GROMACS .gro file of C-alpha atoms in nm:
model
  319
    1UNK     CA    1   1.016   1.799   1.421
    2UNK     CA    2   0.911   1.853   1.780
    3UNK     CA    3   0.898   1.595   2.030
    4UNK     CA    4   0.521   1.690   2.093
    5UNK     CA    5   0.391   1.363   2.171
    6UNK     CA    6   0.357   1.170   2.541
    7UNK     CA    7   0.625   0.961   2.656
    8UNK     CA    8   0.444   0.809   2.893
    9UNK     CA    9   0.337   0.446   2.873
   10UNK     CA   10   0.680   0.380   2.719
   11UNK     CA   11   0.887   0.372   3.061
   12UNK     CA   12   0.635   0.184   3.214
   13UNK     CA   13   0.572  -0.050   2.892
   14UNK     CA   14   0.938  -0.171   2.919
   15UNK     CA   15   0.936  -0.217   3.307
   16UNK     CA   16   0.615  -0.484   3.228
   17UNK     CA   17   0.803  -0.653   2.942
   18UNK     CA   18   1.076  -0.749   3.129
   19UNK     CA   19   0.882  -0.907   3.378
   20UNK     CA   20   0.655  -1.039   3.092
   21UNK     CA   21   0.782  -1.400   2.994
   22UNK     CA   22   0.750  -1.481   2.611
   23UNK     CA   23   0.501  -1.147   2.553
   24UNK     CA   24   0.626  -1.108   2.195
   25UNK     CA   25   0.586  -1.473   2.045
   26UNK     CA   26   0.208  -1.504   2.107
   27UNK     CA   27   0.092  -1.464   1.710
   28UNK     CA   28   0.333  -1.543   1.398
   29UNK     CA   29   0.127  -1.288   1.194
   30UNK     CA   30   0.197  -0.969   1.392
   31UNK     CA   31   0.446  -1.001   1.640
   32UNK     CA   32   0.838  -1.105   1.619
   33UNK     CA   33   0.975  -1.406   1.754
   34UNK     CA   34   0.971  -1.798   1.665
   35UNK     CA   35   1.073  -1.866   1.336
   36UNK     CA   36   1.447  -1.944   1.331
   37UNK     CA   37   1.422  -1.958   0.940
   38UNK     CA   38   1.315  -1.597   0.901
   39UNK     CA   39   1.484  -1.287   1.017
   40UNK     CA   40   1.248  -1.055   1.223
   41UNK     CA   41   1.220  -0.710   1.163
   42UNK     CA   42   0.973  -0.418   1.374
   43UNK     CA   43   0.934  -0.154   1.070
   44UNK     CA   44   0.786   0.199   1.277
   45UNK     CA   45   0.544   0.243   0.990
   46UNK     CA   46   0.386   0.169   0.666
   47UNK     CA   47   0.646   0.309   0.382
   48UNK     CA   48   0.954   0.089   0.589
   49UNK     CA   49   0.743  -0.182   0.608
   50UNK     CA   50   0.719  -0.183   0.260
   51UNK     CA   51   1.078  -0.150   0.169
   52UNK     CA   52   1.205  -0.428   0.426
   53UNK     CA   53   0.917  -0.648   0.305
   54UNK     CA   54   1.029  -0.602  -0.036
   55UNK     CA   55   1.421  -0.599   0.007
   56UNK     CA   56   1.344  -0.934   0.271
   57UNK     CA   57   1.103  -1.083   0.062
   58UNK     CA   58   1.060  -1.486   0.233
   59UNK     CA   59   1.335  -1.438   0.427
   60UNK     CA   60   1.215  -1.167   0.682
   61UNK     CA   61   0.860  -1.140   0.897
   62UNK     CA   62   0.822  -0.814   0.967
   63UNK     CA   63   0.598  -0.626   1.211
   64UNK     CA   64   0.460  -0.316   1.143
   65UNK     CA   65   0.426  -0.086   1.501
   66UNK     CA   66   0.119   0.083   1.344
   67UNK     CA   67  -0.186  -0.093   1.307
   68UNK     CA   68  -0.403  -0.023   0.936
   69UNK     CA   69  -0.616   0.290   0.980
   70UNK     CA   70  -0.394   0.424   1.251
   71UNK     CA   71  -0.214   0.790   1.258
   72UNK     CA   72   0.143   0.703   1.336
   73UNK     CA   73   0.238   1.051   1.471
   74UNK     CA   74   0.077   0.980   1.768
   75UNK     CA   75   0.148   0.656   1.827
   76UNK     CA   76   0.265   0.520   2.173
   77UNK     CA   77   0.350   0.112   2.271
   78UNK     CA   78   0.196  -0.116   2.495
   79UNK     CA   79   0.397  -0.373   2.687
   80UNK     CA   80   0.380  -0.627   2.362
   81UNK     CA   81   0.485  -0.325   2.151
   82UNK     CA   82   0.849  -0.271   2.348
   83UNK     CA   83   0.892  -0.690   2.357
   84UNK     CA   84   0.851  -0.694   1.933
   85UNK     CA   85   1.129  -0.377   1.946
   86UNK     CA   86   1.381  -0.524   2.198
   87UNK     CA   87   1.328  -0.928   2.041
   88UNK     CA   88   1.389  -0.798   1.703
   89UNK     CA   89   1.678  -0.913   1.486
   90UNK     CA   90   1.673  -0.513   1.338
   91UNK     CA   91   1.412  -0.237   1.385
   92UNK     CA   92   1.399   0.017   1.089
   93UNK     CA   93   1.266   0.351   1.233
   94UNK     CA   94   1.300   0.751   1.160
   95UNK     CA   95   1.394   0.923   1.444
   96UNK     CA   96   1.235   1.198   1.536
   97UNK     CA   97   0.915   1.111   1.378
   98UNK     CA   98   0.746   0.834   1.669
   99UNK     CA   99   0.903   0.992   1.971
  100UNK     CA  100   0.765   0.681   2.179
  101UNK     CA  101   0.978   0.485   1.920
  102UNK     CA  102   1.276   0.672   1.929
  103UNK     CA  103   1.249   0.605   2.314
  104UNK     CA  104   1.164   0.271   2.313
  105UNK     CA  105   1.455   0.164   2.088
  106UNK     CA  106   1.716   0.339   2.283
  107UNK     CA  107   1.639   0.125   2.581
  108UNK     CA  108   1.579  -0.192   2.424
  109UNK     CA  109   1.752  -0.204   2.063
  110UNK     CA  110   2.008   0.053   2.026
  111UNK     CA  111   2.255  -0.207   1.913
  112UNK     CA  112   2.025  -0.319   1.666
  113UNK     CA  113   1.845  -0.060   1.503
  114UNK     CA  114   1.861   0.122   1.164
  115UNK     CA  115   1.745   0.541   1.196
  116UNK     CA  116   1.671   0.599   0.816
  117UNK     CA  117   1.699   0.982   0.879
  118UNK     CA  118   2.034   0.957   0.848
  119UNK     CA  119   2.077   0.811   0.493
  120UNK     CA  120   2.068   1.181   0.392
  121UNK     CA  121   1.996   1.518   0.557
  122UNK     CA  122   1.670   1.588   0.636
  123UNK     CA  123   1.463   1.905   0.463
  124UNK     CA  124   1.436   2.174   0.718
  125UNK     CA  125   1.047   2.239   0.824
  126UNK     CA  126   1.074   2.563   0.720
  127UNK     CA  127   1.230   2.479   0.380
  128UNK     CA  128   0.984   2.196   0.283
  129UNK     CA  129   0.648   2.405   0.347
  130UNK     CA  130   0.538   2.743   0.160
  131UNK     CA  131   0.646   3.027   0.377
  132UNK     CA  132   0.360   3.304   0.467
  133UNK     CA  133   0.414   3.673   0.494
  134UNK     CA  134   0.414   3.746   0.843
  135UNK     CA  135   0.481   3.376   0.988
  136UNK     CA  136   0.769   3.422   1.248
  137UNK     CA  137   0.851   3.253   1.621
  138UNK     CA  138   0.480   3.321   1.710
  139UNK     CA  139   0.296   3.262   1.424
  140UNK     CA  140   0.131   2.864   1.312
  141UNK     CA  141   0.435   2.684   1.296
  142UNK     CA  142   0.623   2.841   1.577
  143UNK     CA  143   0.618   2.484   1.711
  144UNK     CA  144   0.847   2.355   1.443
  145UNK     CA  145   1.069   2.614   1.434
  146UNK     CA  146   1.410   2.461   1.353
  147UNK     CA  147   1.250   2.118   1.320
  148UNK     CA  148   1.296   1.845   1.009
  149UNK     CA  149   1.049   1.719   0.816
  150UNK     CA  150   1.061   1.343   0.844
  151UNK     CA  151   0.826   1.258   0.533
  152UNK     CA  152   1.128   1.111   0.290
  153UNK     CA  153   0.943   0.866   0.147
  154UNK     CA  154   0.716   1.115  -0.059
  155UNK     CA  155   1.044   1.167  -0.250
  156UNK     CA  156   1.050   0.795  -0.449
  157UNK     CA  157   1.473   0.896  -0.469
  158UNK     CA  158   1.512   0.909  -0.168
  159UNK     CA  159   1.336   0.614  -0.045
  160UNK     CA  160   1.502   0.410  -0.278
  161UNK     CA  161   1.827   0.552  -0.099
  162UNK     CA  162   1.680   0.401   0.213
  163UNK     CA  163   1.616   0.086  -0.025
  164UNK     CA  164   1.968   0.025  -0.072
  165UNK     CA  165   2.093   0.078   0.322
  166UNK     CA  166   1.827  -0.145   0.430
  167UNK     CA  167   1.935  -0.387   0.213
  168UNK     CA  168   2.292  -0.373   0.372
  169UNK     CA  169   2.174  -0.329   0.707
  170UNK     CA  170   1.992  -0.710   0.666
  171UNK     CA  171   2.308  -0.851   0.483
  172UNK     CA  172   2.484  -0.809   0.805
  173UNK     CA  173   2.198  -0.965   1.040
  174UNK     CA  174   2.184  -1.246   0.785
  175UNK     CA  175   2.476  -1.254   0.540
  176UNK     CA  176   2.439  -1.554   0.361
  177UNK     CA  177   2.129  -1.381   0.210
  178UNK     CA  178   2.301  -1.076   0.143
  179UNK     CA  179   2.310  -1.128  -0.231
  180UNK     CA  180   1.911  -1.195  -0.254
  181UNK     CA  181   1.873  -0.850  -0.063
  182UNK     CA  182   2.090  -0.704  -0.277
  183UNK     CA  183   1.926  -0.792  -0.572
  184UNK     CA  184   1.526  -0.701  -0.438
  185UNK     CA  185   1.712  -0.357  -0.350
  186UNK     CA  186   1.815  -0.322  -0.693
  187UNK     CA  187   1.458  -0.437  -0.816
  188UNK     CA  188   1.326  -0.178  -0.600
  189UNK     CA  189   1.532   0.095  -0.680
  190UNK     CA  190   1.431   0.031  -1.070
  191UNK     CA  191   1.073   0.045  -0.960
  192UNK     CA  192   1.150   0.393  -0.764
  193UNK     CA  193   1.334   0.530  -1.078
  194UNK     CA  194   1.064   0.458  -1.253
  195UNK     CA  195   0.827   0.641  -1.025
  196UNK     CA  196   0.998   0.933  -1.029
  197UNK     CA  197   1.021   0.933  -1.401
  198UNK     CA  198   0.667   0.917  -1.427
  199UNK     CA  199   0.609   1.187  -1.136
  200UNK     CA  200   0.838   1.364  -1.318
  201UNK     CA  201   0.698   1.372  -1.683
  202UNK     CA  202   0.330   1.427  -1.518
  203UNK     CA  203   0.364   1.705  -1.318
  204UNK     CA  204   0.584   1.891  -1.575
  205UNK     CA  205   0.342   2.138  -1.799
  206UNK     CA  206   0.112   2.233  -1.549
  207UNK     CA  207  -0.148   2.551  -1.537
  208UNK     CA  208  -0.124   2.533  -1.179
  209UNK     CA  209   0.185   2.453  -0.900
  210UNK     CA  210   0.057   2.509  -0.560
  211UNK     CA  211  -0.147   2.250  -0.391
  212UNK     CA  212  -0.288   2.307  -0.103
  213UNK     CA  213  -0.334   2.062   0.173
  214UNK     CA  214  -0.453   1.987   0.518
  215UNK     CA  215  -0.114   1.942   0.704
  216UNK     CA  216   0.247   1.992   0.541
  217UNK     CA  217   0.367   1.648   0.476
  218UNK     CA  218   0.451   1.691   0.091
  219UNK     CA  219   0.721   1.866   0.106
  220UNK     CA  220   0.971   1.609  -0.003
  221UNK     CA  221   0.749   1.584  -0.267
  222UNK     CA  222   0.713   1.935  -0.396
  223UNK     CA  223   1.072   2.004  -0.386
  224UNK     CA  224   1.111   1.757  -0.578
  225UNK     CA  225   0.878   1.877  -0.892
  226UNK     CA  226   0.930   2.203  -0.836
  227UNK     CA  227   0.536   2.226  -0.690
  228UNK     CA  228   0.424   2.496  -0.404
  229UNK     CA  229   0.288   2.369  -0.095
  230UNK     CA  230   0.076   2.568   0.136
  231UNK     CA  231   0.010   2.351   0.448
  232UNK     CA  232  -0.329   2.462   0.632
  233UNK     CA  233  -0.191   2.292   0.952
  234UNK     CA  234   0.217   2.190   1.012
  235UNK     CA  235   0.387   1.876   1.004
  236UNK     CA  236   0.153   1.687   1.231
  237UNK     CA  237  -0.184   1.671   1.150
  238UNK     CA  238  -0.312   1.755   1.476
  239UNK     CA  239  -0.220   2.093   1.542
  240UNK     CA  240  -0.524   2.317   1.496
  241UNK     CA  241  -0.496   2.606   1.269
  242UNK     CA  242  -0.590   2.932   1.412
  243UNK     CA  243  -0.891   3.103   1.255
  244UNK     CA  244  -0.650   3.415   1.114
  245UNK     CA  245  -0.419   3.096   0.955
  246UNK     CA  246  -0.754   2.941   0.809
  247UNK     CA  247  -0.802   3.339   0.615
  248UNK     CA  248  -0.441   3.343   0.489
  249UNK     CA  249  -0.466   3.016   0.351
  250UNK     CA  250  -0.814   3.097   0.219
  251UNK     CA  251  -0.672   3.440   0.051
  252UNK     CA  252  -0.365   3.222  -0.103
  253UNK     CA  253  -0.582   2.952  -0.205
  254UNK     CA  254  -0.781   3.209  -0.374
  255UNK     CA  255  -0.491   3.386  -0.525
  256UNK     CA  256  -0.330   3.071  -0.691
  257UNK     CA  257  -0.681   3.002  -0.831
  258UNK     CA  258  -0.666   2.670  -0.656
  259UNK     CA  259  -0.938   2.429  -0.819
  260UNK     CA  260  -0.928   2.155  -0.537
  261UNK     CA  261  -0.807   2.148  -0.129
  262UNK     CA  262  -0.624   1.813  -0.058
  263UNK     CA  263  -0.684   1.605   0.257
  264UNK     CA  264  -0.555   1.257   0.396
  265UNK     CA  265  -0.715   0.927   0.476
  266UNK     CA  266  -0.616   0.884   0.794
  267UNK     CA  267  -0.741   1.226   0.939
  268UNK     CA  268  -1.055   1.443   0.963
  269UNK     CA  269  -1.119   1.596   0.640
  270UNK     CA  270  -1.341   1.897   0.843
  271UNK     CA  271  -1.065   2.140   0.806
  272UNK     CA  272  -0.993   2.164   0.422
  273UNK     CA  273  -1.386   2.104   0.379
  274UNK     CA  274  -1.383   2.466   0.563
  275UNK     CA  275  -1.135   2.628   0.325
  276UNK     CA  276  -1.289   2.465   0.021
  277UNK     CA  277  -1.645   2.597   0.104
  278UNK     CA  278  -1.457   2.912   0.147
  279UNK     CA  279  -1.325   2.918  -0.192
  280UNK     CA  280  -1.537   2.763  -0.400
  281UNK     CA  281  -1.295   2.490  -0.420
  282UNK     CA  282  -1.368   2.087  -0.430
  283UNK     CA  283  -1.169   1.859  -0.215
  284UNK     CA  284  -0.952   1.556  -0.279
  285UNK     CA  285  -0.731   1.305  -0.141
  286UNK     CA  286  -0.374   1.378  -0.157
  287UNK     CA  287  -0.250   1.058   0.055
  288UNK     CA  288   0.045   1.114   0.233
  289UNK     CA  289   0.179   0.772   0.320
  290UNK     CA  290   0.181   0.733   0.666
  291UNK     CA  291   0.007   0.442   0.713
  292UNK     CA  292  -0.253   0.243   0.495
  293UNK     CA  293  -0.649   0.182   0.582
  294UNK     CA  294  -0.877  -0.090   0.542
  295UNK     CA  295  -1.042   0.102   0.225
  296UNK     CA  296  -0.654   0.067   0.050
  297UNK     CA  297  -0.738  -0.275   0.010
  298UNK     CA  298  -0.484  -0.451  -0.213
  299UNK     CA  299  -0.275  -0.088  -0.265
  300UNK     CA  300   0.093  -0.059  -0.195
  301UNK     CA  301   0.352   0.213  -0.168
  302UNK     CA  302   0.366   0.260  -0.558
  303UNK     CA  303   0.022   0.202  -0.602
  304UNK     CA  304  -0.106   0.479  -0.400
  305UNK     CA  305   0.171   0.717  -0.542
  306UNK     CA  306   0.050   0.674  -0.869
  307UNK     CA  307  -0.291   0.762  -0.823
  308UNK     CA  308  -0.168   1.038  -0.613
  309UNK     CA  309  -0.005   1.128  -0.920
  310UNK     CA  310  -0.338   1.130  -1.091
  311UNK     CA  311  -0.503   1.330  -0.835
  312UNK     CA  312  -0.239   1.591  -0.864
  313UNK     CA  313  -0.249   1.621  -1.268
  314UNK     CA  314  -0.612   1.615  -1.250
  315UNK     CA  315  -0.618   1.913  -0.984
  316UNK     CA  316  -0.335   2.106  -1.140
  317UNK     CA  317  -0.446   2.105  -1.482
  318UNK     CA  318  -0.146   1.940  -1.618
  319UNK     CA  319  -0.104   1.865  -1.977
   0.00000   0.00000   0.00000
């Protein structure tokens, strides 16, 4: 993935913190710091967040660097931000996905940070999204041209892959709880094999295998059930798509007889409204993970993958 996003703020963020006394223990509920009998942990984004809080269970507070209803592409830190990072016991991140992150952890927590990314290779860009005839160095995604797709977690096997490394990773900040995180990694995993399974059953007799949605985050996802994706925008969700890539999705959409045009929660929906009025198609949310919004309410990882699950049958015609 390309380092698109600004830097800036970051550099200057860690200058202030230093000369900030105490910035990062002002609130037990989001920031790190003050507990002795807890282990604190910065997660970069919703789906680590939800494997360290599950792995950690009452024995880690962890902060979450994206705030609910946020796009974490995007995201850069303010001073209190860089303080969480370089006071943290661990900080669980993916490079290459929060560039502002990546940067912010090589000054501050280098020594003490976990890059899930390398648990196992990452798809290529090109690999994980539907190619188009005629898409070369200049066409949509020229940006991403020998990027990664960073979206692991929409492959449940995978995350629980990261499960189990996290799980070591907090035995050695705090080993005499090593066997506790060893045993919520295990509880986890079962829950992630059991995802699959059902992702797996679901989405296997299917009139339809292409889904088509408003940026190409599910690719993880449709490599692993053998499912098409054609991405109207790339990997981030704020690239605009050009008005000749809005026809060719438009013409495939039609082609593939596509019933429904999936967007996400925590972007506009405008642009797969515009294909779906082109084709006679409904829309739906297909939600990718990235972060959770007020309206998830009491919904976690698995939660929301099941009834992404359902929203896939549904729009697939699966049997």
């Amino acid at each position: 993935m390309t380092n698109r996003f600004p830097f800036r703020a970051v550099a200057a963020a860690t200058t202030a913190v230093l000369a900030l006394s105490g910035v990062a223990a002002c609130s037990s509920d989001d920031t790190a710091g003050g507990d002795s009998q807890r282990v604190d942990v910065v997660a970069a984004m919703y789906p680590l967040q939800f494997v360290v809080e599950r792995i950690g269970g009452d024995a880690v507070r962890v902060t979450n660097l994206v705030k609910p209803g946020a796009e974490p592409h995007d995201l850069e830190l303010n001073p209190g931000q860089v303080g969480q990072i370089a006071q943290a016991k661990l900080v669980v991140y993916l490079k290459g996905f929060q560039p502002a992150v990546d940067e912010a952890v090589a000054q501050n927590a280098a020594d003490r940070s976990f890059d899930v990314s390398t648990v196992q290779p990452l798809l290529d860009a090109t690999s994980a999204a539907h190619e188009h005839e005629g898409e070369d160095a200049d066409g949509e995604h020229a940006e991403e041209a020998g990027g990664k797709d960073p979206h692991i977690w929409l492959d449940p096997t995978r995350l629980a892959a990261v499960a189990d490394q996290v799980a070591e990773q907090l035995g050695k900040v705090d080993p005499a709880r090593k066997a506790d995180f060893t045993a919520r990694a295990q509880a986890l995993h079962a829950d992630l094999e059991k995802l699959d399974a059902d992702f797996t059953a679901g989405l296997k007799t299917c009139q339809r295998r292409e889904i088509v949605t408003s940026h190409a985050a599910f690719g993880y996802l449709t490599t692993r059930y053998q499912l098409t994706q054609v991405g109207i925008a790339g990997l981030t969700p704020d690239n605009d798509p050009s008005p000749q890539r809005l026809a060719d999705v438009a013409k495939e959409a039609r082609e593939h007889k596509a019933t429904t045009i999936f967007f996400e929660t925590l972007v506009s929906p405008k642009v797969a409204d515009t294909i779906a009025r082109e084709v006679g198609a409904k829309t739906a949310v297909l939600d990718p993970l990235e972060g959770l919004s007020a309206d998830h309410g009491n919904a976690d990882y698995l939660s929301v993958m099941r009834a992404n699950l359902q929203t896939l049958r549904t729009a697939l015609s699966c049997s």
